[in-house]
Structure formats: structure tokens, C-alpha cells
JSON list of C-alpha atoms in Angstrom, two decimals:
[
{"chain": "Z", "resi": 1, "resn": "UNK", "atom": "CA", "xyz": [8.56, -11.00, 8.34]},
{"chain": "Z", "resi": 2, "resn": "UNK", "atom": "CA", "xyz": [10.58, -7.90, 9.08]},
{"chain": "Z", "resi": 3, "resn": "UNK", "atom": "CA", "xyz": [11.06, -6.48, 12.59]},
{"chain": "Z", "resi": 4, "resn": "UNK", "atom": "CA", "xyz": [8.58, -3.72, 11.72]},
{"chain": "Z", "resi": 5, "resn": "UNK", "atom": "CA", "xyz": [5.77, -6.13, 10.79]},
{"chain": "Z", "resi": 6, "resn": "UNK", "atom": "CA", "xyz": [4.60, -6.51, 14.39]},
{"chain": "Z", "resi": 7, "resn": "UNK", "atom": "CA", "xyz": [4.95, -2.84, 15.32]},
{"chain": "Z", "resi": 8, "resn": "UNK", "atom": "CA", "xyz": [2.34, -0.16, 15.04]},
{"chain": "Z", "resi": 9, "resn": "UNK", "atom": "CA", "xyz": [3.03, 3.07, 13.15]},
{"chain": "Z", "resi": 10, "resn": "UNK", "atom": "CA", "xyz": [4.64, 5.92, 14.95]},
{"chain": "Z", "resi": 11, "resn": "UNK", "atom": "CA", "xyz": [2.14, 8.54, 16.14]},
{"chain": "Z", "resi": 12, "resn": "UNK", "atom": "CA", "xyz": [3.99, 11.52, 14.68]},
{"chain": "Z", "resi": 13, "resn": "UNK", "atom": "CA", "xyz": [2.76, 11.99, 11.12]},
{"chain": "Z", "resi": 14, "resn": "UNK", "atom": "CA", "xyz": [3.66, 15.51, 10.18]},
{"chain": "Z", "resi": 15, "resn": "UNK", "atom": "CA", "xyz": [6.47, 17.92, 10.82]},
{"chain": "Z", "resi": 16, "resn": "UNK", "atom": "CA", "xyz": [5.69, 21.58, 10.57]},
{"chain": "Z", "resi": 17, "resn": "UNK", "atom": "CA", "xyz": [3.23, 24.11, 11.83]},
{"chain": "Z", "resi": 18, "resn": "UNK", "atom": "CA", "xyz": [-0.53, 24.19, 11.43]},
{"chain": "Z", "resi": 19, "resn": "UNK", "atom": "CA", "xyz": [-0.70, 20.71, 9.91]},
{"chain": "Z", "resi": 20, "resn": "UNK", "atom": "CA", "xyz": [1.46, 21.62, 6.92]},
{"chain": "Z", "resi": 21, "resn": "UNK", "atom": "CA", "xyz": [4.19, 19.03, 6.46]},
{"chain": "Z", "resi": 22, "resn": "UNK", "atom": "CA", "xyz": [7.63, 20.41, 5.73]},
{"chain": "Z", "resi": 23, "resn": "UNK", "atom": "CA", "xyz": [9.21, 17.01, 5.11]},
{"chain": "Z", "resi": 24, "resn": "UNK", "atom": "CA", "xyz": [6.43, 14.44, 5.39]},
{"chain": "Z", "resi": 25, "resn": "UNK", "atom": "CA", "xyz": [7.76, 11.05, 6.41]},
{"chain": "Z", "resi": 26, "resn": "UNK", "atom": "CA", "xyz": [6.35, 7.55, 6.54]},
{"chain": "Z", "resi": 27, "resn": "UNK", "atom": "CA", "xyz": [4.30, 6.60, 9.61]},
{"chain": "Z", "resi": 28, "resn": "UNK", "atom": "CA", "xyz": [5.95, 3.17, 9.75]},
{"chain": "Z", "resi": 29, "resn": "UNK", "atom": "CA", "xyz": [7.65, 2.61, 13.10]},
{"chain": "Z", "resi": 30, "resn": "UNK", "atom": "CA", "xyz": [11.21, 3.94, 12.86]},
{"chain": "Z", "resi": 31, "resn": "UNK", "atom": "CA", "xyz": [10.94, 4.75, 9.14]},
{"chain": "Z", "resi": 32, "resn": "UNK", "atom": "CA", "xyz": [12.42, 8.09, 8.05]},
{"chain": "Z", "resi": 33, "resn": "UNK", "atom": "CA", "xyz": [11.64, 7.70, 4.34]},
{"chain": "Z", "resi": 34, "resn": "UNK", "atom": "CA", "xyz": [9.69, 10.41, 2.52]},
{"chain": "Z", "resi": 35, "resn": "UNK", "atom": "CA", "xyz": [5.95, 9.79, 2.35]},
{"chain": "Z", "resi": 36, "resn": "UNK", "atom": "CA", "xyz": [4.56, 8.83, -1.03]},
{"chain": "Z", "resi": 37, "resn": "UNK", "atom": "CA", "xyz": [1.06, 7.73, 0.06]},
{"chain": "Z", "resi": 38, "resn": "UNK", "atom": "CA", "xyz": [-1.74, 8.91, 2.34]},
{"chain": "Z", "resi": 39, "resn": "UNK", "atom": "CA", "xyz": [-3.85, 6.25, 4.05]},
{"chain": "Z", "resi": 40, "resn": "UNK", "atom": "CA", "xyz": [-7.18, 7.78, 5.00]},
{"chain": "Z", "resi": 41, "resn": "UNK", "atom": "CA", "xyz": [-8.96, 5.99, 7.84]},
{"chain": "Z", "resi": 42, "resn": "UNK", "atom": "CA", "xyz": [-11.62, 6.20, 10.51]},
{"chain": "Z", "resi": 43, "resn": "UNK", "atom": "CA", "xyz": [-12.32, 4.13, 13.62]},
{"chain": "Z", "resi": 44, "resn": "UNK", "atom": "CA", "xyz": [-16.13, 3.97, 13.72]},
{"chain": "Z", "resi": 45, "resn": "UNK", "atom": "CA", "xyz": [-16.11, 3.19, 17.45]},
{"chain": "Z", "resi": 46, "resn": "UNK", "atom": "CA", "xyz": [-14.30, 6.47, 18.18]},
{"chain": "Z", "resi": 47, "resn": "UNK", "atom": "CA", "xyz": [-14.98, 8.82, 15.27]},
{"chain": "Z", "resi": 48, "resn": "UNK", "atom": "CA", "xyz": [-18.05, 10.23, 13.56]},
{"chain": "Z", "resi": 49, "resn": "UNK", "atom": "CA", "xyz": [-18.58, 8.82, 10.04]},
{"chain": "Z", "resi": 50, "resn": "UNK", "atom": "CA", "xyz": [-17.30, 11.99, 8.37]},
{"chain": "Z", "resi": 51, "resn": "UNK", "atom": "CA", "xyz": [-14.08, 12.19, 10.43]},
{"chain": "Z", "resi": 52, "resn": "UNK", "atom": "CA", "xyz": [-10.94, 11.24, 8.51]},
{"chain": "Z", "resi": 53, "resn": "UNK", "atom": "CA", "xyz": [-7.58, 10.46, 10.07]},
{"chain": "Z", "resi": 54, "resn": "UNK", "atom": "CA", "xyz": [-4.40, 9.98, 8.04]},
{"chain": "Z", "resi": 55, "resn": "UNK", "atom": "CA", "xyz": [-1.24, 7.96, 8.13]},
{"chain": "Z", "resi": 56, "resn": "UNK", "atom": "CA", "xyz": [1.57, 8.54, 5.66]},
{"chain": "Z", "resi": 57, "resn": "UNK", "atom": "CA", "xyz": [3.43, 5.72, 3.97]},
{"chain": "Z", "resi": 58, "resn": "UNK", "atom": "CA", "xyz": [6.50, 5.22, 1.83]},
{"chain": "Z", "resi": 59, "resn": "UNK", "atom": "CA", "xyz": [6.34, 2.71, -1.03]},
{"chain": "Z", "resi": 60, "resn": "UNK", "atom": "CA", "xyz": [7.84, -0.01, 1.17]},
{"chain": "Z", "resi": 61, "resn": "UNK", "atom": "CA", "xyz": [5.31, 0.34, 4.04]},
{"chain": "Z", "resi": 62, "resn": "UNK", "atom": "CA", "xyz": [2.16, 1.17, 2.07]},
{"chain": "Z", "resi": 63, "resn": "UNK", "atom": "CA", "xyz": [0.90, -2.41, 1.87]},
{"chain": "Z", "resi": 64, "resn": "UNK", "atom": "CA", "xyz": [1.69, -3.29, 5.49]},
{"chain": "Z", "resi": 65, "resn": "UNK", "atom": "CA", "xyz": [0.03, -0.17, 6.92]},
{"chain": "Z", "resi": 66, "resn": "UNK", "atom": "CA", "xyz": [-2.96, -0.63, 4.59]},
{"chain": "Z", "resi": 67, "resn": "UNK", "atom": "CA", "xyz": [-3.40, -4.21, 5.80]},
{"chain": "Z", "resi": 68, "resn": "UNK", "atom": "CA", "xyz": [-3.09, -3.11, 9.43]},
{"chain": "Z", "resi": 69, "resn": "UNK", "atom": "CA", "xyz": [-5.97, -0.65, 8.97]},
{"chain": "Z", "resi": 70, "resn": "UNK", "atom": "CA", "xyz": [-7.90, -2.86, 6.55]},
{"chain": "Z", "resi": 71, "resn": "UNK", "atom": "CA", "xyz": [-8.23, -5.93, 8.78]},
{"chain": "Z", "resi": 72, "resn": "UNK", "atom": "CA", "xyz": [-9.76, -3.66, 11.44]},
{"chain": "Z", "resi": 73, "resn": "UNK", "atom": "CA", "xyz": [-12.21, -2.15, 8.95]},
{"chain": "Z", "resi": 74, "resn": "UNK", "atom": "CA", "xyz": [-10.69, 1.33, 9.37]},
{"chain": "Z", "resi": 75, "resn": "UNK", "atom": "CA", "xyz": [-9.15, 1.97, 5.93]},
{"chain": "Z", "resi": 76, "resn": "UNK", "atom": "CA", "xyz": [-11.23, 4.28, 3.72]},
{"chain": "Z", "resi": 77, "resn": "UNK", "atom": "CA", "xyz": [-8.86, 5.06, 0.85]},
{"chain": "Z", "resi": 78, "resn": "UNK", "atom": "CA", "xyz": [-5.22, 5.23, -0.21]},
{"chain": "Z", "resi": 79, "resn": "UNK", "atom": "CA", "xyz": [-4.09, 8.23, -2.25]},
{"chain": "Z", "resi": 80, "resn": "UNK", "atom": "CA", "xyz": [-0.79, 9.38, -3.69]},
{"chain": "Z", "resi": 81, "resn": "UNK", "atom": "CA", "xyz": [0.60, 12.07, -1.39]},
{"chain": "Z", "resi": 82, "resn": "UNK", "atom": "CA", "xyz": [0.66, 14.70, -4.18]},
{"chain": "Z", "resi": 83, "resn": "UNK", "atom": "CA", "xyz": [-3.02, 14.04, -4.97]},
{"chain": "Z", "resi": 84, "resn": "UNK", "atom": "CA", "xyz": [-3.99, 14.31, -1.29]},
{"chain": "Z", "resi": 85, "resn": "UNK", "atom": "CA", "xyz": [-2.19, 17.60, -0.76]},
{"chain": "Z", "resi": 86, "resn": "UNK", "atom": "CA", "xyz": [-3.97, 19.08, -3.79]},
{"chain": "Z", "resi": 87, "resn": "UNK", "atom": "CA", "xyz": [-7.35, 17.77, -2.62]},
{"chain": "Z", "resi": 88, "resn": "UNK", "atom": "CA", "xyz": [-6.66, 19.05, 0.90]},
{"chain": "Z", "resi": 89, "resn": "UNK", "atom": "CA", "xyz": [-5.87, 22.52, -0.44]},
{"chain": "Z", "resi": 90, "resn": "UNK", "atom": "CA", "xyz": [-9.07, 22.55, -2.51]},
{"chain": "Z", "resi": 91, "resn": "UNK", "atom": "CA", "xyz": [-11.15, 21.50, 0.51]},
{"chain": "Z", "resi": 92, "resn": "UNK", "atom": "CA", "xyz": [-9.92, 24.36, 2.70]},
{"chain": "Z", "resi": 93, "resn": "UNK", "atom": "CA", "xyz": [-12.09, 27.45, 2.75]},
{"chain": "Z", "resi": 94, "resn": "UNK", "atom": "CA", "xyz": [-10.51, 30.23, 0.76]},
{"chain": "Z", "resi": 95, "resn": "UNK", "atom": "CA", "xyz": [-10.18, 33.64, 2.43]},
{"chain": "Z", "resi": 96, "resn": "UNK", "atom": "CA", "xyz": [-12.72, 36.07, 1.08]},
{"chain": "Z", "resi": 97, "resn": "UNK", "atom": "CA", "xyz": [-11.81, 39.69, 0.36]},
{"chain": "Z", "resi": 98, "resn": "UNK", "atom": "CA", "xyz": [-13.47, 42.21, 2.67]},
{"chain": "Z", "resi": 99, "resn": "UNK", "atom": "CA", "xyz": [-16.77, 43.50, 1.40]},
{"chain": "Z", "resi": 100, "resn": "UNK", "atom": "CA", "xyz": [-17.34, 47.25, 1.47]},
{"chain": "Z", "resi": 101, "resn": "UNK", "atom": "CA", "xyz": [-20.42, 48.25, 3.44]},
{"chain": "Z", "resi": 102, "resn": "UNK", "atom": "CA", "xyz": [-23.35, 49.52, 1.36]},
{"chain": "Z", "resi": 103, "resn": "UNK", "atom": "CA", "xyz": [-23.05, 53.20, 0.50]},
{"chain": "Z", "resi": 104, "resn": "UNK", "atom": "CA", "xyz": [-19.32, 53.32, 1.19]}
]
């Protein structure tokens, strides 16, 4: 058991503005390693079923953080960070070009 095994993840998941990570790091307590995984979760006692929260994980902390969420029944899925960022971009509404009024 490492010293981090009994500690919860740090609350700060992303650096950067508007939810866009500049240098995403692992959510493991005290870890400063680049994130390689996204752990998607939801606490059904607090969140609506469609709400998704995320923790980031490096390769070393992926299993521990997954178990932490899994034993509580919170873990929904684990995705590679690159796959999540692509899916996140696709899910965002795309700006629509202005439409000219009729007869203009």
C-alpha cells in the first residue's frame, strides 16, 4: 500500500479557462503526472442520471481511482484522455452562421 492509497483525489482536475485543460494532470492526491485517462462518474444520491463528472488519471493511478469510484457504484466508464477530448468536442454545439432574414 502506498501513502496515496488511503487519500482521496485532489479536487482540482483541470488547468485552464472555460474547462479546457492546458496541461491536464492526474487527479490522484499530490500527483503531477500528465493525465492519460478520464474516469466518468456520477453519484446518484447527488446528481441526476444524465450528469457526468470526471476525474483524470495517469497510468499509475487509473486502477486505484477506478476502484475508489467503483466500490461506491459511481464509476460509469473509463476512457483514454485523447478519446474523451474528441468525444467532448463532438458533443459541444457548433456555432451556426448567421442566417440572413427573408428578402434581404
